[in-house]
Amino acid sequence: MAGPVFEAAREYAEAMTARDPLAGYRERFHIPRAPDGNDCVYLCGHSLGLQPKTVRANVEQELKDWEQLGVEAHFHAQHPWMPYHRFLTEQTARVIGTKPEEVVVMNSLTLNLHLMMVSFYRPSAGRHRILIEANTFPSDQYAVRSQIRFRGFDPASSLLELRPRAGEVQLRDEDIFSLIEREGQSIALIMLGGVNYFSGQAFDLAAITKAGHAQGCVVGFDLAHAAGNILLNLHDWDADFAVWCTYKYLNGGPGCVGGCFVHERHAREWDLPRFAGWWGHDEQSRFRMRPDFVPMKGAEGWQLSNPSILTMAALRASLDIFNEVGMQRLREKSISLTGYLEFLLNQRPSSRFTIVTPHEPERRGAQLSLQIGEGAGVVQQKLAAAGVLCDLREPDILRAAPVPLYNTYEDVYRFAERFLVTLEDR
Ligand SMILES: Cc1ncc(COP(=O)(O)O)c(C=O)c1O
């Protein structure tokens, strides 16, 4: 099928914005200001999503309930605090593509990853390896290596890394699947990102799960850069678990709570090893305060602590918007916006930068990673001074993500124009 036909003139960006059915959602977010007082070009939603305007009212409501009701707000707040996390469950399940009992919003990403590995990384003498991407986010590396050591194994022999071929940034599908087939019998856990934070490459999670299960491996995913970005269907894809954060595409705010998926086939596996806390205990008997832990069924059984109300109130504002728009429509616009960004950058092919993110829409999300060589930091600073925000990952990758909820075709046009001029001036 032929891809969309874009045009390079500025008027085209204006016309596309005018006919964008989702354009109105931008009004629902606070857009940071550029030094000249205008809206900045914010292509950083892969790092920290923007603030929905309803966050303040949501948080203030909780502050008011706390002020006026004190401890009674656990039961009598407008959104009672006891079951507060459940106000986020259905919307989250829609974004991640799961059944409600398979997801819970709690803790933070790295902590949830540890909790999942306590339950789902069960190494034995013959099968003790964890498969990850060599260039995965460092926190995942640290978490995985520390879990391996915690179980008495050595990362030198128990960590298996998927590495792009020499001179390449993306992983080739054939290399992923041949490694799983070749080494699968020694792999206890496959733990990959849904979208790689560095290259922006999206993986075929359904096929990886299938290949992993065929070899007897447990399969889990870090969806930090996938949640709210690409279409996910974790339940049907049959993954064992997944974790994610909510401050990127999900706009929950800095340090907002993370999320966790556990497939329903594990919902009643009471014998799974787990690190327990009282909020994971059967809610009917939780307040009897008995020492024996009886886990709740489903993902909620992995909760540790009572919910963090203020950050969940912020996240609720964003998830309400996701619920209204729907991931399908967001993804359609996202494919178009990112395709447009790629098109504009390719109008002036240059040896000064390379797009290292895959070209095919199904192999990427919103983000394009631009390898720009020496002086990358200076380029990013010059862009920021001009009100164009993207970020840098060492040594020389500039990441830019037009986010369909609040970015426009004009944002993309302004980014491409300024980026190309700044590179030439370098
Ligand atoms: C892929 C990935 N994994 C893990 C993390 C760490 O997340 P947290 O600090 O919420 O644990 C991040 C943070 O950006 C990330 O991008």
CSV table of C-alpha atoms and ligand atoms in Angstrom, one decimal:
chain,number,residue,atom,x,y,z
A,1,MET,CA,0.0,0.0,0.0
A,2,ALA,CA,1.3,3.4,-0.9
A,3,GLY,CA,2.2,5.6,2.1
A,4,PRO,CA,0.7,9.1,2.6
A,5,VAL,CA,1.8,11.8,0.2
A,6,PHE,CA,3.1,14.8,2.1
A,7,GLU,CA,4.1,18.3,0.8
A,8,ALA,CA,7.1,20.4,1.9
A,9,ALA,CA,5.5,23.8,1.9
A,10,ARG,CA,4.5,25.5,5.2
A,11,GLU,CA,1.0,26.0,3.9
A,12,TYR,CA,0.6,22.3,3.8
A,13,ALA,CA,1.4,22.0,7.6
A,14,GLU,CA,-1.2,24.7,8.2
A,15,ALA,CA,-3.8,23.0,6.1
A,16,MET,CA,-3.1,19.6,7.8
A,17,THR,CA,-3.5,21.2,11.2
A,18,ALA,CA,-6.8,22.8,10.1
A,19,ARG,CA,-8.2,19.5,9.0
A,20,ASP,CA,-6.8,17.4,11.9
A,21,PRO,CA,-9.9,15.9,13.7
A,22,LEU,CA,-7.8,15.6,16.9
A,23,ALA,CA,-6.4,19.2,16.7
A,24,GLY,CA,-8.7,20.4,19.5
A,25,TYR,CA,-7.0,18.2,22.1
A,26,ARG,CA,-4.0,20.5,22.2
A,27,GLU,CA,-6.2,23.0,24.0
A,28,ARG,CA,-6.6,20.5,26.8
A,29,PHE,CA,-2.8,20.7,27.7
A,30,HIS,CA,-0.5,23.4,29.0
A,31,ILE,CA,2.1,24.1,26.3
A,32,PRO,CA,5.4,25.5,27.8
A,33,ARG,CA,6.5,28.9,26.5
A,34,ALA,CA,9.4,29.6,24.3
A,35,PRO,CA,11.8,32.4,25.2
A,36,ASP,CA,10.0,34.7,22.8
A,37,GLY,CA,6.7,34.1,24.7
A,38,ASN,CA,5.0,31.9,22.1
A,39,ASP,CA,4.2,28.2,22.5
A,40,CYS,CA,7.4,26.2,22.3
A,41,VAL,CA,7.8,23.3,19.9
A,42,TYR,CA,7.6,20.5,22.4
A,43,LEU,CA,8.8,17.2,20.9
A,44,CYS,CA,9.7,15.7,24.3
A,45,GLY,CA,6.6,13.7,25.2
A,46,HIS,CA,8.8,10.5,25.1
A,47,SER,CA,10.5,11.9,28.1
A,48,LEU,CA,7.9,13.9,30.0
A,49,GLY,CA,4.4,14.3,28.7
A,50,LEU,CA,2.7,17.7,29.0
A,51,GLN,CA,0.3,18.6,31.8
A,52,PRO,CA,-3.4,18.2,31.1
A,53,LYS,CA,-5.2,21.4,32.2
A,54,THR,CA,-7.6,19.3,34.4
A,55,VAL,CA,-4.7,18.0,36.5
A,56,ARG,CA,-4.9,21.0,38.8
A,57,ALA,CA,-8.6,20.6,39.6
A,58,ASN,CA,-8.1,16.8,40.2
A,59,VAL,CA,-5.3,17.4,42.6
A,60,GLU,CA,-7.0,20.3,44.3
A,61,GLN,CA,-10.1,18.1,44.9
A,62,GLU,CA,-7.9,15.6,46.7
A,63,LEU,CA,-6.2,18.4,48.7
A,64,LYS,CA,-9.7,19.7,49.6
A,65,ASP,CA,-10.9,16.3,50.6
A,66,TRP,CA,-7.9,15.8,52.8
A,67,GLU,CA,-8.3,19.3,54.3
A,68,GLN,CA,-12.0,18.8,55.0
A,69,LEU,CA,-12.3,15.1,55.7
A,70,GLY,CA,-8.9,14.0,57.0
A,71,VAL,CA,-8.8,10.2,57.4
A,72,GLU,CA,-12.5,10.0,56.5
A,73,ALA,CA,-11.6,10.8,52.9
A,74,HIS,CA,-10.5,7.1,52.5
A,75,PHE,CA,-14.2,6.4,52.4
A,76,HIS,CA,-16.0,9.7,51.8
A,77,ALA,CA,-13.9,11.7,49.4
A,78,GLN,CA,-15.5,12.4,46.0
A,79,HIS,CA,-13.2,9.7,44.7
A,80,PRO,CA,-12.6,7.6,47.9
A,81,TRP,CA,-9.0,6.9,48.5
A,82,MET,CA,-9.3,3.2,49.6
A,83,PRO,CA,-10.0,2.0,46.1
A,84,TYR,CA,-8.5,5.0,44.3
A,85,HIS,CA,-6.2,2.9,42.0
A,86,ARG,CA,-9.3,1.3,40.5
A,87,PHE,CA,-10.4,4.6,39.0
A,88,LEU,CA,-7.5,4.2,36.7
A,89,THR,CA,-7.9,0.5,35.9
A,90,GLU,CA,-10.3,0.4,33.0
A,91,GLN,CA,-8.7,3.2,31.1
A,92,THR,CA,-5.3,1.7,31.6
A,93,ALA,CA,-6.5,-1.7,30.4
A,94,ARG,CA,-7.7,0.0,27.2
A,95,VAL,CA,-4.4,1.6,26.6
A,96,ILE,CA,-2.4,-1.5,27.2
A,97,GLY,CA,-4.9,-3.9,25.6
A,98,THR,CA,-5.6,-6.1,28.6
A,99,LYS,CA,-8.5,-7.3,30.8
A,100,PRO,CA,-9.1,-5.0,33.8
A,101,GLU,CA,-8.0,-7.6,36.3
A,102,GLU,CA,-4.7,-8.0,34.5
A,103,VAL,CA,-3.5,-4.4,35.2
A,104,VAL,CA,-2.8,-2.3,38.2
A,105,VAL,CA,-1.3,1.2,38.6
A,106,MET,CA,1.2,1.2,41.4
A,107,ASN,CA,4.8,2.0,42.5
A,108,SER,CA,7.3,3.0,39.8
A,109,LEU,CA,8.5,1.2,36.8
A,110,THR,CA,11.9,-0.1,38.1
A,111,LEU,CA,10.3,-1.3,41.3
A,112,ASN,CA,7.5,-3.1,39.4
A,113,LEU,CA,10.1,-4.7,37.2
A,114,HIS,CA,11.8,-6.1,40.3
A,115,LEU,CA,8.5,-7.3,41.7
A,116,MET,CA,7.8,-9.1,38.4
A,117,MET,CA,11.2,-10.7,38.3
A,118,VAL,CA,10.8,-11.9,41.8
A,119,SER,CA,7.8,-13.8,40.6
A,120,PHE,CA,8.7,-14.6,37.0
A,121,TYR,CA,12.4,-15.0,36.9
A,122,ARG,CA,12.9,-18.5,38.3
A,123,PRO,CA,16.3,-19.6,37.2
A,124,SER,CA,17.5,-23.2,37.4
A,125,ALA,CA,20.9,-24.8,36.7
A,126,GLY,CA,20.1,-25.4,33.1
A,127,ARG,CA,17.9,-22.4,32.4
A,128,HIS,CA,19.1,-19.3,34.1
A,129,ARG,CA,19.6,-16.7,31.5
A,130,ILE,CA,17.8,-13.4,30.9
A,131,LEU,CA,17.6,-12.0,27.4
A,132,ILE,CA,17.6,-8.2,27.1
A,133,GLU,CA,18.7,-5.6,24.5
A,134,ALA,CA,22.3,-4.6,24.9
A,135,ASN,CA,21.3,-0.9,24.6
A,136,THR,CA,18.3,-1.2,26.9
A,137,PHE,CA,17.7,1.7,29.4
A,138,PRO,CA,20.3,1.4,32.2
A,139,SER,CA,17.8,1.0,34.9
A,140,ASP,CA,16.6,-2.2,33.2
A,141,GLN,CA,20.2,-3.4,33.0
A,142,TYR,CA,20.8,-2.7,36.7
A,143,ALA,CA,17.6,-4.4,37.7
A,144,VAL,CA,18.2,-7.5,35.6
A,145,ARG,CA,21.8,-7.8,36.7
A,146,SER,CA,21.0,-7.4,40.3
A,147,GLN,CA,18.2,-10.0,40.1
A,148,ILE,CA,20.6,-12.5,38.5
A,149,ARG,CA,23.1,-11.9,41.4
A,150,PHE,CA,20.4,-12.1,43.9
A,151,ARG,CA,19.5,-15.6,42.7
A,152,GLY,CA,23.2,-16.6,43.0
A,153,PHE,CA,24.1,-16.5,39.3
A,154,ASP,CA,26.6,-14.4,37.5
A,155,PRO,CA,25.6,-11.8,34.8
A,156,ALA,CA,28.7,-12.8,32.9
A,157,SER,CA,27.0,-16.1,32.0
A,158,SER,CA,23.4,-15.5,32.8
A,159,LEU,CA,22.8,-12.3,30.9
A,160,LEU,CA,22.3,-12.6,27.2
A,161,GLU,CA,22.2,-9.4,25.2
A,162,LEU,CA,20.8,-8.7,21.8
A,163,ARG,CA,23.2,-6.4,20.1
A,164,PRO,CA,22.7,-4.7,16.7
A,165,ARG,CA,25.2,-5.7,14.0
A,166,ALA,CA,28.4,-3.8,13.7
A,167,GLY,CA,27.7,-0.3,12.3
A,168,GLU,CA,23.9,-0.7,12.9
A,169,VAL,CA,21.6,0.8,15.5
A,170,GLN,CA,18.4,-1.2,15.0
A,171,LEU,CA,18.1,-4.8,15.9
A,172,ARG,CA,17.2,-7.1,13.0
A,173,ASP,CA,14.1,-9.2,13.5
A,174,GLU,CA,15.9,-12.2,12.1
A,175,ASP,CA,18.7,-11.8,14.7
A,176,ILE,CA,16.1,-11.6,17.5
A,177,PHE,CA,14.3,-14.8,16.5
A,178,SER,CA,17.4,-16.8,15.6
A,179,LEU,CA,18.9,-16.0,19.0
A,180,ILE,CA,15.7,-17.1,20.8
A,181,GLU,CA,15.6,-20.3,18.7
A,182,ARG,CA,19.3,-21.0,19.3
A,183,GLU,CA,19.6,-20.2,23.0
A,184,GLY,CA,16.0,-20.5,24.1
A,185,GLN,CA,16.4,-23.6,26.2
A,186,SER,CA,18.9,-21.8,28.4
A,187,ILE,CA,16.7,-18.6,28.7
A,188,ALA,CA,14.5,-18.3,31.8
A,189,LEU,CA,13.2,-14.8,31.0
A,190,ILE,CA,13.0,-12.7,27.9
A,191,MET,CA,12.7,-9.0,29.0
A,192,LEU,CA,12.6,-6.5,26.1
A,193,GLY,CA,11.4,-3.0,25.7
A,194,GLY,CA,8.2,-2.4,23.6
A,195,VAL,CA,9.9,0.5,22.0
A,196,ASN,CA,13.7,1.0,22.5
A,197,TYR,CA,14.3,4.3,24.3
A,198,PHE,CA,17.4,5.0,22.2
A,199,SER,CA,16.7,4.0,18.7
A,200,GLY,CA,12.9,4.3,18.8
A,201,GLN,CA,12.6,0.8,17.3
A,202,ALA,CA,9.3,-1.0,18.1
A,203,PHE,CA,9.4,-4.7,18.4
A,204,ASP,CA,6.9,-7.3,17.3
A,205,LEU,CA,5.8,-8.3,20.8
A,206,ALA,CA,3.3,-10.9,19.7
A,207,ALA,CA,5.9,-12.8,17.7
A,208,ILE,CA,8.6,-12.5,20.3
A,209,THR,CA,6.2,-13.8,22.9
A,210,LYS,CA,5.3,-16.7,20.7
A,211,ALA,CA,8.9,-17.5,19.9
A,212,GLY,CA,9.8,-17.3,23.6
A,213,HIS,CA,7.0,-19.5,24.8
A,214,ALA,CA,7.8,-22.1,22.2
A,215,GLN,CA,11.2,-22.4,23.9
A,216,GLY,CA,9.7,-22.5,27.4
A,217,CYS,CA,10.8,-19.0,28.3
A,218,VAL,CA,8.8,-16.5,30.4
A,219,VAL,CA,8.3,-13.3,28.4
A,220,GLY,CA,7.9,-9.8,29.9
A,221,PHE,CA,8.2,-6.3,28.5
A,222,ASP,CA,9.2,-2.8,29.6
A,223,LEU,CA,6.6,-0.6,27.9
A,224,ALA,CA,8.0,2.7,29.1
A,225,HIS,CA,8.2,4.0,25.6
A,226,ALA,CA,5.2,2.0,24.2
A,227,ALA,CA,2.4,2.8,26.7
A,228,GLY,CA,0.1,5.4,25.2
A,229,ASN,CA,2.4,5.5,22.1
A,230,ILE,CA,1.7,2.4,20.0
A,231,LEU,CA,-1.2,0.0,19.8
A,232,LEU,CA,-0.8,-2.7,22.4
A,233,ASN,CA,-2.7,-5.9,22.9
A,234,LEU,CA,-0.9,-7.6,25.7
A,235,HIS,CA,-3.6,-10.0,26.6
A,236,ASP,CA,-4.0,-11.5,23.2
A,237,TRP,CA,-0.3,-11.4,22.6
A,238,ASP,CA,-0.1,-13.6,25.6
A,239,ALA,CA,2.9,-12.0,27.3
A,240,ASP,CA,3.4,-13.0,30.9
A,241,PHE,CA,4.0,-9.6,32.4
A,242,ALA,CA,4.7,-6.0,31.5
A,243,VAL,CA,5.7,-2.8,33.4
A,244,TRP,CA,5.6,0.8,32.3
A,245,CYS,CA,5.8,4.4,33.6
A,246,THR,CA,3.1,7.0,33.1
A,247,TYR,CA,5.1,10.2,32.9
A,248,LYS,CA,6.0,9.9,29.2
A,249,TYR,CA,3.2,9.4,26.6
A,250,LEU,CA,0.6,9.0,29.4
A,251,ASN,CA,1.2,12.5,30.8
A,252,GLY,CA,0.9,11.6,34.5
A,253,GLY,CA,3.5,14.1,35.6
A,254,PRO,CA,7.1,13.8,37.0
A,255,GLY,CA,7.7,10.6,39.0
A,256,CYS,CA,4.0,9.6,38.6
A,257,VAL,CA,3.1,6.0,39.5
A,258,GLY,CA,4.0,3.1,37.3
A,259,GLY,CA,1.8,0.3,35.9
A,260,CYS,CA,2.0,-3.4,35.8
A,261,PHE,CA,0.4,-6.2,33.7
A,262,VAL,CA,0.2,-9.8,34.7
A,263,HIS,CA,-1.6,-12.2,32.3
A,264,GLU,CA,-4.7,-13.7,33.7
A,265,ARG,CA,-3.3,-17.2,33.5
A,266,HIS,CA,-1.1,-16.2,36.5
A,267,ALA,CA,-4.0,-14.5,38.3
A,268,ARG,CA,-4.6,-17.4,40.7
A,269,GLU,CA,-1.1,-18.8,40.9
A,270,TRP,CA,-1.0,-18.5,44.6
A,271,ASP,CA,2.3,-20.3,44.9
A,272,LEU,CA,4.3,-17.9,42.8
A,273,PRO,CA,7.1,-16.4,44.9
A,274,ARG,CA,6.4,-12.7,45.5
A,275,PHE,CA,7.5,-9.8,47.6
A,276,ALA,CA,4.3,-9.0,49.5
A,277,GLY,CA,2.7,-5.9,51.0
A,278,TRP,CA,-0.6,-5.3,52.7
A,279,TRP,CA,-2.3,-3.7,49.7
A,280,GLY,CA,-1.8,-6.9,47.8
A,281,HIS,CA,-3.6,-8.8,50.5
A,282,ASP,CA,-7.2,-10.0,50.0
A,283,GLU,CA,-9.2,-6.8,50.6
A,284,GLN,CA,-12.0,-8.6,52.5
A,285,SER,CA,-9.6,-9.5,55.3
A,286,ARG,CA,-6.9,-6.8,54.9
A,287,PHE,CA,-8.0,-4.9,58.0
A,288,ARG,CA,-8.1,-7.9,60.2
A,289,MET,CA,-4.4,-7.3,60.3
A,290,ARG,CA,-3.4,-11.0,60.4
A,291,PRO,CA,0.3,-11.9,59.7
A,292,ASP,CA,-0.4,-14.5,56.9
A,293,PHE,CA,-0.4,-13.0,53.4
A,294,VAL,CA,-3.4,-14.0,51.2
A,295,PRO,CA,-2.8,-12.4,47.8
A,296,MET,CA,-5.6,-10.8,45.8
A,297,LYS,CA,-6.2,-12.4,42.4
A,298,GLY,CA,-4.8,-10.8,39.4
A,299,ALA,CA,-2.3,-7.9,39.1
A,300,GLU,CA,-3.6,-6.3,42.3
A,301,GLY,CA,-2.1,-9.1,44.2
A,302,TRP,CA,1.3,-7.5,43.5
A,303,GLN,CA,0.5,-4.2,45.2
A,304,LEU,CA,2.6,-3.3,48.2
A,305,SER,CA,1.3,-0.1,49.6
A,306,ASN,CA,-1.8,2.1,49.8
A,307,PRO,CA,-2.2,4.2,46.6
A,308,SER,CA,-0.4,7.5,46.1
A,309,ILE,CA,-3.4,9.7,45.7
A,310,LEU,CA,-2.0,12.9,44.4
A,311,THR,CA,-0.1,11.4,41.5
A,312,MET,CA,-2.9,9.1,40.6
A,313,ALA,CA,-5.2,12.2,40.6
A,314,ALA,CA,-2.9,13.7,38.0
A,315,LEU,CA,-2.8,10.6,35.9
A,316,ARG,CA,-6.6,10.3,36.0
A,317,ALA,CA,-6.8,13.6,34.2
A,318,SER,CA,-4.7,12.3,31.3
A,319,LEU,CA,-6.3,8.8,31.2
A,320,ASP,CA,-9.7,10.5,30.9
A,321,ILE,CA,-8.5,12.2,27.7
A,322,PHE,CA,-7.1,8.9,26.4
A,323,ASN,CA,-10.4,7.3,27.0
A,324,GLU,CA,-12.2,10.0,25.1
A,325,VAL,CA,-9.9,9.9,22.0
A,326,GLY,CA,-9.1,6.2,21.9
A,327,MET,CA,-5.7,4.7,21.0
A,328,GLN,CA,-6.7,3.8,17.5
A,329,ARG,CA,-7.3,7.4,16.5
A,330,LEU,CA,-4.2,8.6,18.3
A,331,ARG,CA,-2.1,6.0,16.6
A,332,GLU,CA,-3.4,7.0,13.2
A,333,LYS,CA,-2.5,10.6,13.7
A,334,SER,CA,0.8,9.6,15.2
A,335,ILE,CA,1.8,7.5,12.2
A,336,SER,CA,1.0,10.5,10.0
A,337,LEU,CA,2.8,13.1,12.2
A,338,THR,CA,6.0,11.0,12.5
A,339,GLY,CA,5.8,10.2,8.8
A,340,TYR,CA,5.6,13.9,8.1
A,341,LEU,CA,8.6,14.6,10.3
A,342,GLU,CA,10.6,12.0,8.4
A,343,PHE,CA,9.5,13.3,5.1
A,344,LEU,CA,10.5,16.9,5.9
A,345,LEU,CA,13.9,15.8,7.2
A,346,ASN,CA,14.5,13.7,4.1
A,347,GLN,CA,13.8,16.8,1.9
A,348,ARG,CA,17.3,17.8,2.6
A,349,PRO,CA,19.3,14.6,2.9
A,350,SER,CA,22.6,15.4,4.6
A,351,SER,CA,25.6,13.7,5.8
A,352,ARG,CA,25.2,15.7,8.9
A,353,PHE,CA,22.5,13.5,10.4
A,354,THR,CA,21.0,10.0,10.0
A,355,ILE,CA,17.6,8.9,11.1
A,356,VAL,CA,18.3,5.7,13.0
A,357,THR,CA,14.7,4.8,13.8
A,358,PRO,CA,13.1,2.3,11.4
A,359,HIS,CA,11.2,3.7,8.5
A,360,GLU,CA,8.2,1.3,8.6
A,361,PRO,CA,5.4,2.7,10.9
A,362,GLU,CA,4.8,-0.7,12.5
A,363,ARG,CA,8.5,-0.8,13.6
A,364,ARG,CA,8.4,2.6,15.4
A,365,GLY,CA,6.2,4.8,17.6
A,366,ALA,CA,6.1,8.6,17.6
A,367,GLN,CA,9.8,9.1,18.2
A,368,LEU,CA,12.5,9.6,15.6
A,369,SER,CA,16.1,9.3,16.8
A,370,LEU,CA,18.5,11.4,14.8
A,371,GLN,CA,22.2,10.6,15.0
A,372,ILE,CA,24.0,13.9,14.6
A,373,GLY,CA,27.6,13.3,15.4
A,374,GLU,CA,29.9,15.7,17.2
A,375,GLY,CA,28.6,18.8,18.9
A,376,ALA,CA,25.2,17.2,19.5
A,377,GLY,CA,24.9,19.0,22.9
A,378,VAL,CA,25.4,22.4,21.3
A,379,VAL,CA,22.8,21.6,18.6
A,380,GLN,CA,20.3,20.7,21.3
A,381,GLN,CA,21.1,23.8,23.3
A,382,LYS,CA,20.6,26.0,20.3
A,383,LEU,CA,17.3,24.4,19.6
A,384,ALA,CA,16.2,24.9,23.2
A,385,ALA,CA,17.2,28.6,23.0
A,386,ALA,CA,15.0,28.9,20.0
A,387,GLY,CA,12.1,27.3,21.8
A,388,VAL,CA,12.4,23.9,20.2
A,389,LEU,CA,12.5,21.1,22.8
A,390,CYS,CA,13.8,17.6,22.1
A,391,ASP,CA,16.4,15.7,24.1
A,392,LEU,CA,19.8,14.1,23.7
A,393,ARG,CA,21.0,10.6,24.5
A,394,GLU,CA,24.7,10.1,24.7
A,395,PRO,CA,26.8,10.2,22.6
A,396,ASP,CA,25.0,11.9,19.7
A,397,ILE,CA,21.3,10.9,19.4
A,398,LEU,CA,18.7,13.6,19.4
A,399,ARG,CA,15.3,12.2,20.2
A,400,ALA,CA,12.2,14.0,18.9
A,401,ALA,CA,8.7,12.7,19.3
A,402,PRO,CA,5.6,14.5,17.9
A,403,VAL,CA,2.9,13.4,20.2
A,404,PRO,CA,-0.6,13.2,18.6
A,405,LEU,CA,-2.5,14.4,21.6
A,406,TYR,CA,-1.0,17.9,21.6
A,407,ASN,CA,1.5,18.3,18.7
A,408,THR,CA,0.5,19.8,15.4
A,409,TYR,CA,1.8,19.5,11.9
A,410,GLU,CA,3.0,23.0,12.3
A,411,ASP,CA,5.1,22.0,15.3
A,412,VAL,CA,6.7,19.3,13.1
A,413,TYR,CA,7.3,21.8,10.4
A,414,ARG,CA,8.9,24.3,12.8
A,415,PHE,CA,11.1,21.6,14.3
A,416,ALA,CA,12.4,20.3,10.9
A,417,GLU,CA,13.1,23.8,9.7
A,418,ARG,CA,15.0,24.9,12.8
A,419,PHE,CA,16.8,21.6,13.2
A,420,LEU,CA,18.1,21.6,9.6
A,421,VAL,CA,19.2,25.3,9.9
A,422,THR,CA,20.9,24.6,13.2
A,423,LEU,CA,22.8,21.6,11.8
A,424,GLU,CA,24.0,23.6,8.9
A,425,ASP,CA,25.2,26.4,11.1
A,426,ARG,CA,27.2,24.0,13.3
B,1,LIG,C1,12.9,2.1,29.1
B,1,LIG,C2,12.9,2.6,30.5
B,1,LIG,N1,13.0,1.8,31.5
B,1,LIG,C3,13.1,2.2,32.8
B,1,LIG,C4,13.0,3.5,33.1
B,1,LIG,C5,13.1,4.0,34.5
B,1,LIG,O1,11.9,4.4,35.0
B,1,LIG,P1,11.6,4.7,36.6
B,1,LIG,O2,12.6,5.8,36.9
B,1,LIG,O3,10.2,5.2,36.5
B,1,LIG,O4,11.8,3.5,37.3
B,1,LIG,C6,12.9,4.5,32.1
B,1,LIG,C7,12.9,5.9,32.4
B,1,LIG,O5,12.9,6.8,31.5
B,1,LIG,C8,12.9,4.0,30.7
B,1,LIG,O6,12.8,4.8,29.7
